[in-house]
Amino acid sequence: MTIPTEVQQILTSLQEGGFEAYVVGGSVRDLLLKKTPKDWDITTNALPEKIQEIFPKHFYNNRFGTVTVLTDSKKATLKEIEVTTYRIDTEYSDKRHPDNVEFTEDLKQDLARRDFTINAMAMNDDSIIDPFDGQKDLADKVIRAVGDPGARFAEDALRLLRAVRFTAQLNFTIEPKTLTDVTAYAEGIRVVSHERVRDELVKLIMSDHPEAAFMLLEETGLLAMVLPEVQEGVGIGQNKHHIYNVFDHNIKSLQFAAEFDYSFQVRLASLLHDIGKPRTKQKKGNDYTFYAHDIVGSRMAEKLLRRLKFSNDTVAKVTHLVRHHMFYYDVGKVTEAGARRLLRRVGKDHFADLIKLRIAERKGSGVPKAEPYRLRHLQFLVEKAAQEPVSVGELTIAGGDLMKELGLKPSPQIGGILNALLAEVLDDPKLNEREHLLKRAAELKDIDPDKLKALGEAAKDAEEQKREDDIKRKYHV
Ligand code: ATP
Ligand code: MG
């Protein structure tokens, strides 16, 4: 791994203009680790005006004095290269952004403002500038603050989470003094915006070592501040089917989801699937129950995901997965119609992810009950079921047909008839024929509304809905 041509050209142009120029920060760290950097940053003693002159194709962010140089590269990571003038950050009165940037002629001062030694190196084709022994810490696999850790965390509290996130991405440990101060200054994370916290959590969750990182978050007190709902599970023992407490089980499930390279949303659902357990735990004989933890947990998940400003899509997906993670099936008992009803409830689009969540969750329980053959059997049944209609939208007739053919007016009766038809089609997919359904609809149109409703409930899963409503009332969620 070497400096790519596009980046080298920028270094060369700056040097030919009489300036110093280096690749800096995370890009150097990743290069030395033989990883491909996600972005390339260049630092130079040329002032922003000069940089803009040398590179006509650029845009300029006045507030931070950063010039983004545009290249002709086809690669996303090389299209835009950030070039910044050596600088010193002054006061951080909001614990997040320096109030002012001040330029300097001294590269070492620029490196000194960076967070960790492994991120405080500069490099070009003839030298590596490493005043804080970042290369040694890279070799020792250690995250160490540049300068006094406490002071650096007090300046910018986001660094607290960055420290933990790098342990997860790099499989490093935090050096003892730095770790002590992460704990001492953990409270500072409260002033960091939810979006920034979210972005760090995403990187941590998408890393290869999220379990260890979550243990660190817990030990340092950061977890209680950024994800108190996950913290609630710490030390909460479970029933005889589990060897781990709720928190350990959640983070082990996440770890397996990472090892199976599941998507971000499935990983997040794995982490959150049992967060409802502490609030629903009840003693029963010599054991415990967690009745309705799926419902309570999905509501807690929704709140926390909204607080952290996750996208609507992620909120919807993850809460849905948490809500349905308990789906019951028994290889001996589940019928094809049963598989279709399960699909109807869970949705065709979500089933594959729900199976993944179940696999991660079973592995994360630490007891050899995962029985993948049972899941494979269910998957087979469901794949078959997915060929058949499982929702009103998949019937061969729609509301418009009922109005046209039967002269019905727009009214709840139409939905009632369609649901009753779906209930019959879930039992026997062959009935999804236009002629047949119109004939049945003509019969259903004259029956008593209460009876129609009862027929449709089979498809609507009214039992589930009622259970959900009761639980929400009981737990005020
Ligand atoms: P990645 O790009 O993998 O998220 P990175 O270390 O490259 O990690 P960037 O946000 O790209 O992070 O920042 C580039 C460099 O800027 C860092 O390597 C570090 O030198 C410096 N830096 C970034 N954020 C901070 C911060 N909060 N405090 C001090 N220095 C920082
Ligand atoms: Mg970077």
Short mmCIF file of C-alpha atoms and ligand atoms in Angstrom, two decimals:
data_model
loop_
_atom_site.label_atom_id
_atom_site.label_comp_id
_atom_site.label_asym_id
_atom_site.label_seq_id
_atom_site.Cartn_x
_atom_site.Cartn_y
_atom_site.Cartn_z
CA MET A 1 0.00 0.00 0.00
CA THR A 2 1.41 3.34 -1.06
CA ILE A 3 0.18 6.88 -1.50
CA PRO A 4 -2.11 6.90 -4.58
CA THR A 5 -1.13 8.96 -7.61
CA GLU A 6 -3.92 11.54 -7.14
CA VAL A 7 -2.75 12.26 -3.60
CA GLN A 8 0.92 12.22 -4.57
CA GLN A 9 0.21 14.79 -7.30
CA ILE A 10 -1.26 17.17 -4.76
CA LEU A 11 1.75 16.74 -2.47
CA THR A 12 4.08 17.36 -5.40
CA SER A 13 2.24 20.49 -6.58
CA LEU A 14 2.41 21.97 -3.08
CA GLN A 15 6.12 21.11 -2.77
CA GLU A 16 6.84 22.63 -6.19
CA GLY A 17 5.12 25.77 -4.97
CA GLY A 18 7.72 25.91 -2.21
CA PHE A 19 5.60 24.47 0.61
CA GLU A 20 5.73 21.48 2.91
CA ALA A 21 3.02 18.88 2.37
CA TYR A 22 2.13 15.60 4.04
CA VAL A 23 -0.57 12.99 4.19
CA VAL A 24 -1.80 13.13 7.78
CA GLY A 25 -3.99 11.57 10.47
CA GLY A 26 -6.18 8.53 9.87
CA SER A 27 -4.83 8.09 6.35
CA VAL A 28 -1.28 7.57 7.69
CA ARG A 29 -2.53 5.25 10.42
CA ASP A 30 -4.38 3.11 7.88
CA LEU A 31 -1.46 3.11 5.43
CA LEU A 32 0.91 1.87 8.12
CA LEU A 33 -1.64 -0.80 9.06
CA LYS A 34 -1.83 -1.80 5.38
CA LYS A 35 -5.53 -0.92 5.30
CA THR A 36 -7.13 1.18 2.61
CA PRO A 37 -7.89 4.62 4.08
CA LYS A 38 -11.53 5.72 3.79
CA ASP A 39 -10.48 9.29 3.14
CA TRP A 40 -7.25 11.10 2.42
CA ASP A 41 -6.21 14.19 4.33
CA ILE A 42 -3.30 16.43 3.47
CA THR A 43 -1.70 19.02 5.70
CA THR A 44 0.57 21.85 4.52
CA ASN A 45 2.11 25.12 5.63
CA ALA A 46 0.54 26.84 2.61
CA LEU A 47 -2.25 29.22 3.63
CA PRO A 48 -5.79 28.54 2.33
CA GLU A 49 -5.47 31.34 -0.28
CA LYS A 50 -2.32 29.74 -1.67
CA ILE A 51 -3.85 26.26 -1.73
CA GLN A 52 -6.81 27.66 -3.68
CA GLU A 53 -4.46 29.32 -6.15
CA ILE A 54 -2.47 26.15 -6.75
CA PHE A 55 -5.60 24.03 -7.25
CA PRO A 56 -8.20 25.88 -9.32
CA LYS A 57 -10.63 22.98 -8.98
CA HIS A 58 -11.62 23.17 -5.32
CA PHE A 59 -14.21 24.30 -2.87
CA TYR A 60 -13.48 26.17 0.28
CA ASN A 61 -14.93 25.95 3.79
CA ASN A 62 -14.17 29.28 5.32
CA ARG A 63 -15.08 28.37 8.88
CA PHE A 64 -12.50 25.59 9.21
CA GLY A 65 -10.03 26.89 6.66
CA THR A 66 -10.27 23.63 4.75
CA VAL A 67 -9.79 23.48 1.00
CA THR A 68 -11.29 20.45 -0.69
CA VAL A 69 -9.32 19.74 -3.86
CA LEU A 70 -11.19 17.96 -6.65
CA THR A 71 -9.35 15.31 -8.64
CA ASP A 72 -10.26 13.41 -11.81
CA SER A 73 -10.28 10.09 -9.99
CA LYS A 74 -13.12 7.63 -10.57
CA LYS A 75 -12.74 6.27 -7.04
CA ALA A 76 -15.13 7.75 -4.49
CA THR A 77 -12.46 8.04 -1.78
CA LEU A 78 -10.09 9.93 -4.09
CA LYS A 79 -12.48 12.36 -5.81
CA GLU A 80 -12.19 14.96 -3.07
CA ILE A 81 -9.06 15.43 -1.00
CA GLU A 82 -9.08 17.73 2.02
CA VAL A 83 -6.10 20.00 2.26
CA THR A 84 -5.69 21.92 5.51
CA THR A 85 -3.14 24.42 6.65
CA TYR A 86 -1.10 23.48 9.75
CA ARG A 87 -3.13 24.78 12.61
CA ILE A 88 -3.56 25.03 16.35
CA ASP A 89 -7.00 24.74 17.86
CA THR A 90 -7.65 27.35 20.51
CA GLU A 91 -10.33 27.30 23.24
CA TYR A 92 -13.05 24.64 23.17
CA SER A 93 -15.79 26.34 25.14
CA ASP A 94 -18.52 23.96 23.94
CA LYS A 95 -16.47 20.77 24.50
CA ARG A 96 -16.86 20.04 20.85
CA HIS A 97 -15.64 22.68 18.40
CA PRO A 98 -12.59 24.84 18.72
CA ASP A 99 -13.72 28.47 18.99
CA ASN A 100 -11.01 29.56 16.63
CA VAL A 101 -8.40 28.07 14.41
CA GLU A 102 -5.03 29.62 14.28
CA PHE A 103 -2.54 28.77 11.57
CA THR A 104 1.01 27.78 12.40
CA GLU A 105 4.24 27.16 10.51
CA ASP A 106 5.05 24.20 12.73
CA LEU A 107 3.83 20.75 11.68
CA LYS A 108 4.43 19.43 15.17
CA GLN A 109 1.84 21.83 16.58
CA ASP A 110 -0.66 20.60 14.03
CA LEU A 111 0.02 17.02 15.06
CA ALA A 112 -0.28 17.92 18.75
CA ARG A 113 -3.91 19.00 18.36
CA ARG A 114 -4.90 15.54 17.10
CA ASP A 115 -6.58 13.06 19.42
CA PHE A 116 -4.49 9.88 19.60
CA THR A 117 -0.85 9.13 18.90
CA ILE A 118 -1.78 6.73 16.11
CA ASN A 119 -3.73 9.57 14.46
CA ALA A 120 -0.97 12.13 14.95
CA MET A 121 1.51 11.18 12.26
CA ALA A 122 2.34 12.81 8.94
CA MET A 123 3.99 11.20 5.96
CA ASN A 124 5.20 11.91 2.46
CA ASP A 125 7.40 10.10 -0.03
CA ASP A 126 10.55 10.77 1.93
CA SER A 127 9.66 10.81 5.60
CA ILE A 128 7.33 9.93 8.44
CA ILE A 129 6.90 12.64 11.07
CA ASP A 130 5.98 10.95 14.33
CA PRO A 131 6.70 13.15 17.35
CA PHE A 132 4.39 11.20 19.71
CA ASP A 133 5.59 7.67 18.91
CA GLY A 134 2.46 6.69 17.07
CA GLN A 135 4.32 3.94 15.24
CA LYS A 136 5.25 2.30 18.52
CA ASP A 137 1.63 2.46 19.71
CA LEU A 138 0.48 1.00 16.42
CA ALA A 139 2.88 -1.90 16.90
CA ASP A 140 1.75 -2.32 20.52
CA LYS A 141 -1.90 -2.00 19.49
CA VAL A 142 -2.59 0.81 21.90
CA ILE A 143 -4.85 3.88 21.86
CA ARG A 144 -3.06 6.68 23.71
CA ALA A 145 -4.10 10.31 23.93
CA VAL A 146 -1.70 12.94 22.64
CA GLY A 147 -0.67 14.90 25.73
CA ASP A 148 -2.71 14.80 28.94
CA PRO A 149 -5.72 12.56 28.28
CA GLY A 150 -8.03 14.32 30.74
CA ALA A 151 -7.31 17.70 29.22
CA ARG A 152 -7.93 16.34 25.73
CA PHE A 153 -11.26 14.77 26.73
CA ALA A 154 -12.28 17.95 28.49
CA GLU A 155 -11.59 19.89 25.26
CA ASP A 156 -13.60 17.58 23.07
CA ALA A 157 -15.79 14.88 24.56
CA LEU A 158 -16.38 13.12 21.25
CA ARG A 159 -12.85 11.75 21.68
CA LEU A 160 -14.18 9.54 24.50
CA LEU A 161 -16.27 7.58 22.03
CA ARG A 162 -13.62 7.75 19.33
CA ALA A 163 -11.19 6.01 21.71
CA VAL A 164 -13.58 3.11 22.23
CA ARG A 165 -14.55 3.00 18.57
CA PHE A 166 -10.92 2.62 17.50
CA THR A 167 -10.46 -0.34 19.88
CA ALA A 168 -13.35 -2.02 18.08
CA GLN A 169 -12.13 -1.24 14.57
CA LEU A 170 -8.47 -2.02 15.17
CA ASN A 171 -8.69 -4.62 17.95
CA PHE A 172 -6.53 -2.38 20.14
CA THR A 173 -6.64 -1.64 23.86
CA ILE A 174 -6.74 1.76 25.54
CA GLU A 175 -3.54 2.63 27.39
CA PRO A 176 -4.17 2.70 31.21
CA LYS A 177 -3.91 6.45 31.87
CA THR A 178 -6.02 7.25 28.83
CA LEU A 179 -8.57 4.65 29.97
CA THR A 180 -8.70 6.06 33.50
CA ASP A 181 -9.49 9.44 32.04
CA VAL A 182 -12.14 8.12 29.65
CA THR A 183 -13.93 7.02 32.82
CA ALA A 184 -13.17 10.22 34.72
CA TYR A 185 -14.47 12.43 31.90
CA ALA A 186 -17.26 10.17 30.63
CA GLU A 187 -19.93 12.59 31.79
CA GLY A 188 -18.77 15.03 29.10
CA ILE A 189 -20.35 12.89 26.40
CA ARG A 190 -23.71 14.34 27.40
CA VAL A 191 -22.97 17.61 25.62
CA VAL A 192 -22.07 15.93 22.33
CA SER A 193 -24.84 16.02 19.74
CA HIS A 194 -26.92 12.90 19.20
CA GLU A 195 -25.86 12.79 15.56
CA ARG A 196 -22.18 12.62 16.44
CA VAL A 197 -22.80 9.94 19.04
CA ARG A 198 -24.84 8.02 16.51
CA ASP A 199 -22.09 8.17 13.89
CA GLU A 200 -19.55 6.76 16.35
CA LEU A 201 -21.94 4.00 17.43
CA VAL A 202 -22.52 3.06 13.81
CA LYS A 203 -18.79 2.67 13.23
CA LEU A 204 -18.42 0.69 16.42
CA ILE A 205 -21.31 -1.63 15.56
CA MET A 206 -20.02 -2.15 12.02
CA SER A 207 -16.55 -3.07 13.31
CA ASP A 208 -15.27 -6.60 13.84
CA HIS A 209 -15.14 -6.38 17.65
CA PRO A 210 -18.29 -4.75 18.95
CA GLU A 211 -18.70 -7.02 21.99
CA ALA A 212 -15.44 -6.00 23.63
CA ALA A 213 -16.15 -2.36 22.78
CA PHE A 214 -19.54 -2.51 24.48
CA MET A 215 -17.89 -3.97 27.56
CA LEU A 216 -15.55 -0.99 27.53
CA LEU A 217 -18.45 1.42 27.09
CA GLU A 218 -20.04 -0.17 30.14
CA GLU A 219 -16.89 -0.16 32.28
CA THR A 220 -16.16 3.47 31.55
CA GLY A 221 -19.68 4.69 32.25
CA LEU A 222 -20.23 5.87 28.68
CA LEU A 223 -22.94 3.30 28.05
CA ALA A 224 -25.14 4.59 30.85
CA MET A 225 -25.02 7.97 29.17
CA VAL A 226 -25.42 7.14 25.51
CA LEU A 227 -27.55 3.98 25.69
CA PRO A 228 -29.12 3.77 29.16
CA GLU A 229 -31.66 1.26 27.83
CA VAL A 230 -28.86 -1.18 27.05
CA GLN A 231 -27.21 -0.43 30.40
CA GLU A 232 -30.38 -1.58 32.20
CA GLY A 233 -29.58 -5.17 31.28
CA VAL A 234 -26.28 -5.22 33.18
CA GLY A 235 -26.35 -7.90 35.88
CA ILE A 236 -29.97 -8.86 35.18
CA GLY A 237 -30.04 -12.63 35.44
CA GLN A 238 -32.27 -14.66 33.17
CA ASN A 239 -34.11 -17.95 33.38
CA LYS A 240 -32.79 -21.47 33.19
CA HIS A 241 -32.53 -21.38 29.40
CA HIS A 242 -29.78 -18.78 29.55
CA ILE A 243 -26.28 -18.76 30.95
CA TYR A 244 -25.66 -15.04 30.39
CA ASN A 245 -27.29 -12.01 31.94
CA VAL A 246 -29.33 -9.73 29.69
CA PHE A 247 -26.54 -7.29 28.81
CA ASP A 248 -23.97 -9.98 28.08
CA HIS A 249 -26.48 -11.85 25.97
CA ASN A 250 -27.35 -8.73 23.95
CA ILE A 251 -23.73 -7.88 23.18
CA LYS A 252 -22.79 -11.48 22.41
CA SER A 253 -25.67 -11.63 19.94
CA LEU A 254 -24.31 -8.46 18.35
CA GLN A 255 -20.86 -10.01 18.17
CA PHE A 256 -22.20 -13.04 16.29
CA ALA A 257 -24.16 -10.78 13.96
CA ALA A 258 -20.85 -9.04 13.20
CA GLU A 259 -19.06 -12.33 12.68
CA PHE A 260 -21.73 -13.43 10.22
CA ASP A 261 -21.30 -10.07 8.50
CA TYR A 262 -24.97 -9.20 8.86
CA SER A 263 -26.27 -5.78 7.89
CA PHE A 264 -26.19 -2.78 10.20
CA GLN A 265 -29.90 -3.06 10.95
CA VAL A 266 -29.69 -6.73 11.90
CA ARG A 267 -26.68 -5.99 14.12
CA LEU A 268 -28.56 -3.21 15.85
CA ALA A 269 -31.60 -5.46 16.32
CA SER A 270 -29.32 -8.12 17.80
CA LEU A 271 -27.98 -5.61 20.30
CA LEU A 272 -31.44 -4.38 21.23
CA HIS A 273 -33.62 -7.48 20.96
CA ASP A 274 -33.84 -8.15 24.70
CA ILE A 275 -33.68 -4.62 26.14
CA GLY A 276 -37.27 -5.02 27.34
CA LYS A 277 -36.31 -7.82 29.72
CA PRO A 278 -35.26 -5.86 32.83
CA ARG A 279 -38.58 -4.00 32.91
CA THR A 280 -40.71 -7.11 32.43
CA LYS A 281 -38.85 -9.55 34.66
CA GLN A 282 -41.08 -11.41 37.09
CA LYS A 283 -40.40 -14.18 39.55
CA LYS A 284 -42.27 -17.38 38.90
CA GLY A 285 -41.54 -20.28 41.21
CA ASN A 286 -37.80 -20.81 41.16
CA ASP A 287 -37.44 -19.10 37.84
CA TYR A 288 -38.22 -15.85 36.00
CA THR A 289 -40.47 -14.81 33.18
CA PHE A 290 -40.11 -11.87 30.80
CA TYR A 291 -43.60 -11.82 29.42
CA ALA A 292 -44.08 -9.20 26.67
CA HIS A 293 -40.42 -8.11 26.67
CA ASP A 294 -40.63 -8.14 22.87
CA ILE A 295 -43.35 -5.50 22.87
CA VAL A 296 -41.83 -3.39 25.64
CA GLY A 297 -38.39 -3.77 24.03
CA SER A 298 -39.54 -2.63 20.61
CA ARG A 299 -41.05 0.51 22.13
CA MET A 300 -37.86 1.22 24.04
CA ALA A 301 -35.89 0.64 20.86
CA GLU A 302 -38.07 3.08 18.97
CA LYS A 303 -37.51 5.79 21.54
CA LEU A 304 -33.78 5.37 21.71
CA LEU A 305 -33.36 5.18 17.94
CA ARG A 306 -35.38 8.35 17.49
CA ARG A 307 -33.40 10.10 20.19
CA LEU A 308 -30.18 9.23 18.37
CA LYS A 309 -31.68 10.50 15.10
CA PHE A 310 -31.52 7.27 13.17
CA SER A 311 -33.32 7.29 9.83
CA ASN A 312 -37.01 6.41 9.67
CA ASP A 313 -36.10 3.31 7.73
CA THR A 314 -33.74 2.07 10.45
CA VAL A 315 -36.23 2.89 13.21
CA ALA A 316 -39.00 1.00 11.41
CA LYS A 317 -36.87 -2.01 10.54
CA VAL A 318 -35.14 -2.45 13.89
CA THR A 319 -38.27 -1.98 16.00
CA HIS A 320 -40.10 -4.44 13.78
CA LEU A 321 -37.35 -7.04 14.19
CA VAL A 322 -37.24 -6.56 17.97
CA ARG A 323 -41.02 -6.78 18.09
CA HIS A 324 -41.13 -10.11 16.26
CA HIS A 325 -37.94 -11.78 17.42
CA MET A 326 -39.90 -14.22 19.60
CA PHE A 327 -41.84 -15.72 16.68
CA TYR A 328 -42.76 -19.23 17.63
CA TYR A 329 -42.38 -22.23 15.44
CA ASP A 330 -42.13 -25.90 16.02
CA VAL A 331 -40.73 -28.03 13.23
CA GLY A 332 -43.20 -30.80 13.96
CA LYS A 333 -46.19 -28.51 14.13
CA VAL A 334 -45.74 -25.61 11.76
CA THR A 335 -47.96 -26.12 8.72
CA GLU A 336 -47.74 -24.42 5.35
CA ALA A 337 -50.73 -22.29 6.31
CA GLY A 338 -48.98 -21.52 9.61
CA ALA A 339 -45.88 -20.40 7.69
CA ARG A 340 -48.06 -18.12 5.55
CA ARG A 341 -49.63 -16.58 8.64
CA LEU A 342 -46.18 -16.00 10.10
CA LEU A 343 -45.17 -14.27 6.88
CA ARG A 344 -48.36 -12.26 6.91
CA ARG A 345 -47.49 -10.96 10.39
CA VAL A 346 -43.79 -10.38 9.84
CA GLY A 347 -43.88 -9.26 6.22
CA LYS A 348 -42.11 -10.89 3.30
CA ASP A 349 -39.48 -8.17 3.22
CA HIS A 350 -38.43 -8.76 6.79
CA PHE A 351 -38.38 -12.49 7.13
CA ALA A 352 -34.81 -13.13 6.00
CA ASP A 353 -33.51 -10.57 8.50
CA LEU A 354 -35.67 -12.00 11.25
CA ILE A 355 -34.08 -15.42 10.70
CA LYS A 356 -30.64 -13.81 10.88
CA LEU A 357 -31.57 -12.13 14.12
CA ARG A 358 -32.75 -15.47 15.49
CA ILE A 359 -29.49 -17.14 14.47
CA ALA A 360 -27.37 -14.41 16.10
CA GLU A 361 -29.57 -14.45 19.19
CA ARG A 362 -29.41 -18.25 19.57
CA LYS A 363 -25.63 -18.25 19.16
CA GLY A 364 -25.41 -15.39 21.64
CA SER A 365 -27.32 -17.32 24.28
CA GLY A 366 -24.31 -19.58 24.72
CA VAL A 367 -26.38 -22.71 25.11
CA PRO A 368 -26.21 -25.27 22.34
CA LYS A 369 -29.84 -24.95 21.44
CA ALA A 370 -29.39 -23.10 18.19
CA GLU A 371 -30.39 -26.19 16.22
CA PRO A 372 -29.82 -24.63 12.83
CA TYR A 373 -31.58 -27.52 11.10
CA ARG A 374 -34.86 -26.38 12.62
CA LEU A 375 -34.33 -22.88 11.29
CA ARG A 376 -33.41 -24.25 7.91
CA HIS A 377 -36.59 -26.24 7.87
CA LEU A 378 -38.60 -23.16 8.71
CA GLN A 379 -36.73 -21.16 6.08
CA PHE A 380 -37.67 -23.79 3.53
CA LEU A 381 -41.32 -23.63 4.54
CA VAL A 382 -41.31 -19.87 4.44
CA GLU A 383 -39.62 -19.70 1.06
CA LYS A 384 -42.44 -21.84 -0.23
CA ALA A 385 -45.02 -19.73 1.56
CA ALA A 386 -43.50 -16.58 0.06
CA GLN A 387 -44.65 -17.73 -3.39
CA GLU A 388 -48.23 -17.40 -2.18
CA PRO A 389 -50.26 -14.31 -1.37
CA VAL A 390 -50.02 -13.26 2.29
CA SER A 391 -51.41 -9.75 2.19
CA VAL A 392 -54.54 -8.04 0.91
CA GLY A 393 -52.46 -6.33 -1.77
CA GLU A 394 -51.58 -9.71 -3.24
CA LEU A 395 -55.18 -10.83 -3.79
CA THR A 396 -56.32 -11.04 -7.40
CA ILE A 397 -59.05 -8.50 -6.66
CA ALA A 398 -58.85 -5.10 -4.99
CA GLY A 399 -61.27 -2.62 -3.45
CA GLY A 400 -61.94 -1.05 -6.84
CA ASP A 401 -63.23 -4.36 -8.18
CA LEU A 402 -65.66 -4.67 -5.30
CA MET A 403 -67.05 -1.21 -5.99
CA LYS A 404 -67.32 -1.83 -9.72
CA GLU A 405 -68.61 -5.39 -9.70
CA LEU A 406 -70.74 -5.35 -6.57
CA GLY A 407 -71.78 -1.70 -6.58
CA LEU A 408 -70.31 -1.10 -3.10
CA LYS A 409 -69.61 2.40 -1.85
CA PRO A 410 -66.20 3.25 -0.31
CA SER A 411 -66.59 2.05 3.29
CA PRO A 412 -64.95 -0.10 5.97
CA GLN A 413 -67.01 -2.97 4.60
CA ILE A 414 -64.64 -3.20 1.64
CA GLY A 415 -61.61 -3.71 3.88
CA GLY A 416 -63.64 -6.20 5.91
CA ILE A 417 -64.47 -8.26 2.84
CA LEU A 418 -60.89 -8.21 1.59
CA ASN A 419 -59.58 -9.37 4.97
CA ALA A 420 -62.11 -12.17 5.13
CA LEU A 421 -61.03 -13.24 1.63
CA LEU A 422 -57.39 -13.12 2.65
CA ALA A 423 -58.12 -15.34 5.65
CA GLU A 424 -59.50 -17.96 3.26
CA VAL A 425 -56.59 -17.57 0.85
CA LEU A 426 -54.06 -17.94 3.69
CA ASP A 427 -55.70 -21.30 4.41
CA ASP A 428 -55.76 -22.29 0.77
CA PRO A 429 -53.81 -20.21 -1.77
CA LYS A 430 -55.54 -21.90 -4.70
CA LEU A 431 -58.60 -19.82 -3.85
CA ASN A 432 -56.81 -16.66 -5.05
CA GLU A 433 -58.70 -16.67 -8.35
CA ARG A 434 -60.50 -13.59 -9.54
CA GLU A 435 -63.75 -15.33 -10.47
CA HIS A 436 -63.89 -17.27 -7.25
CA LEU A 437 -63.08 -14.27 -5.06
CA LEU A 438 -65.74 -12.12 -6.74
CA LYS A 439 -68.28 -14.85 -6.15
CA ARG A 440 -67.25 -15.15 -2.48
CA ALA A 441 -67.30 -11.38 -2.11
CA ALA A 442 -70.87 -11.30 -3.36
CA GLU A 443 -71.77 -13.77 -0.60
CA LEU A 444 -69.83 -11.91 2.09
CA LYS A 445 -71.35 -8.58 1.18
CA ASP A 446 -74.67 -9.50 2.75
CA ILE A 447 -73.51 -11.06 6.00
CA ASP A 448 -73.74 -9.42 9.38
CA PRO A 449 -70.89 -6.87 9.92
CA ASP A 450 -69.79 -8.48 13.21
CA LYS A 451 -69.55 -11.85 11.58
CA LEU A 452 -67.56 -10.36 8.69
CA LYS A 453 -65.18 -8.80 11.16
CA ALA A 454 -64.67 -12.11 12.93
CA LEU A 455 -63.89 -13.81 9.62
CA GLY A 456 -61.30 -11.16 8.78
CA GLU A 457 -59.58 -11.26 12.16
CA ALA A 458 -57.96 -14.56 11.30
CA ALA A 459 -55.94 -12.70 8.68
CA LYS A 460 -55.43 -9.54 10.69
CA ASP A 461 -53.99 -11.27 13.69
CA ALA A 462 -56.37 -9.54 16.03
CA GLU A 463 -55.08 -11.63 18.93
CA GLU A 464 -51.61 -10.19 18.50
CA GLN A 465 -52.97 -6.69 18.19
CA LYS A 466 -54.98 -7.03 21.37
CA ARG A 467 -51.99 -8.41 23.25
CA GLU A 468 -49.91 -5.48 22.06
CA ASP A 469 -52.51 -2.91 23.12
CA ASP A 470 -52.87 -4.47 26.58
CA ILE A 471 -49.14 -4.52 27.15
CA LYS A 472 -48.68 -0.93 26.04
CA ARG A 473 -51.32 0.13 28.51
CA LYS A 474 -49.81 -1.91 31.29
CA TYR A 475 -46.23 -0.67 30.83
CA HIS A 476 -47.08 2.84 29.69
CA VAL A 477 -44.91 2.47 26.63
P1 ATP B 1 -12.09 7.37 10.20
O1 ATP B 1 -11.94 8.21 8.98
O2 ATP B 1 -11.73 5.96 10.06
O3 ATP B 1 -13.42 7.56 10.87
P2 ATP B 1 -10.07 9.10 11.24
O4 ATP B 1 -9.10 9.00 12.39
O5 ATP B 1 -9.48 9.23 9.90
O6 ATP B 1 -11.03 7.88 11.33
P3 ATP B 1 -11.42 11.54 10.65
O7 ATP B 1 -12.68 12.05 11.23
O8 ATP B 1 -11.33 11.21 9.21
O9 ATP B 1 -11.03 10.29 11.55
O10 ATP B 1 -10.30 12.60 11.04
C1 ATP B 1 -9.03 12.63 10.45
C2 ATP B 1 -7.99 13.01 11.49
O11 ATP B 1 -8.33 14.24 12.12
C3 ATP B 1 -7.85 12.03 12.65
O12 ATP B 1 -7.04 10.92 12.32
C4 ATP B 1 -7.24 12.89 13.72
O13 ATP B 1 -5.86 13.13 13.47
C5 ATP B 1 -7.98 14.19 13.51
N1 ATP B 1 -9.21 14.24 14.30
C6 ATP B 1 -10.44 13.88 13.91
N2 ATP B 1 -11.35 14.06 14.88
C7 ATP B 1 -10.66 14.56 15.93
C8 ATP B 1 -11.03 14.98 17.23
N3 ATP B 1 -12.28 14.89 17.64
N4 ATP B 1 -10.04 15.46 18.02
C9 ATP B 1 -8.77 15.56 17.59
N5 ATP B 1 -8.37 15.18 16.39
C10 ATP B 1 -9.29 14.68 15.56
MG MG B 2 -10.51 9.53 8.12
#
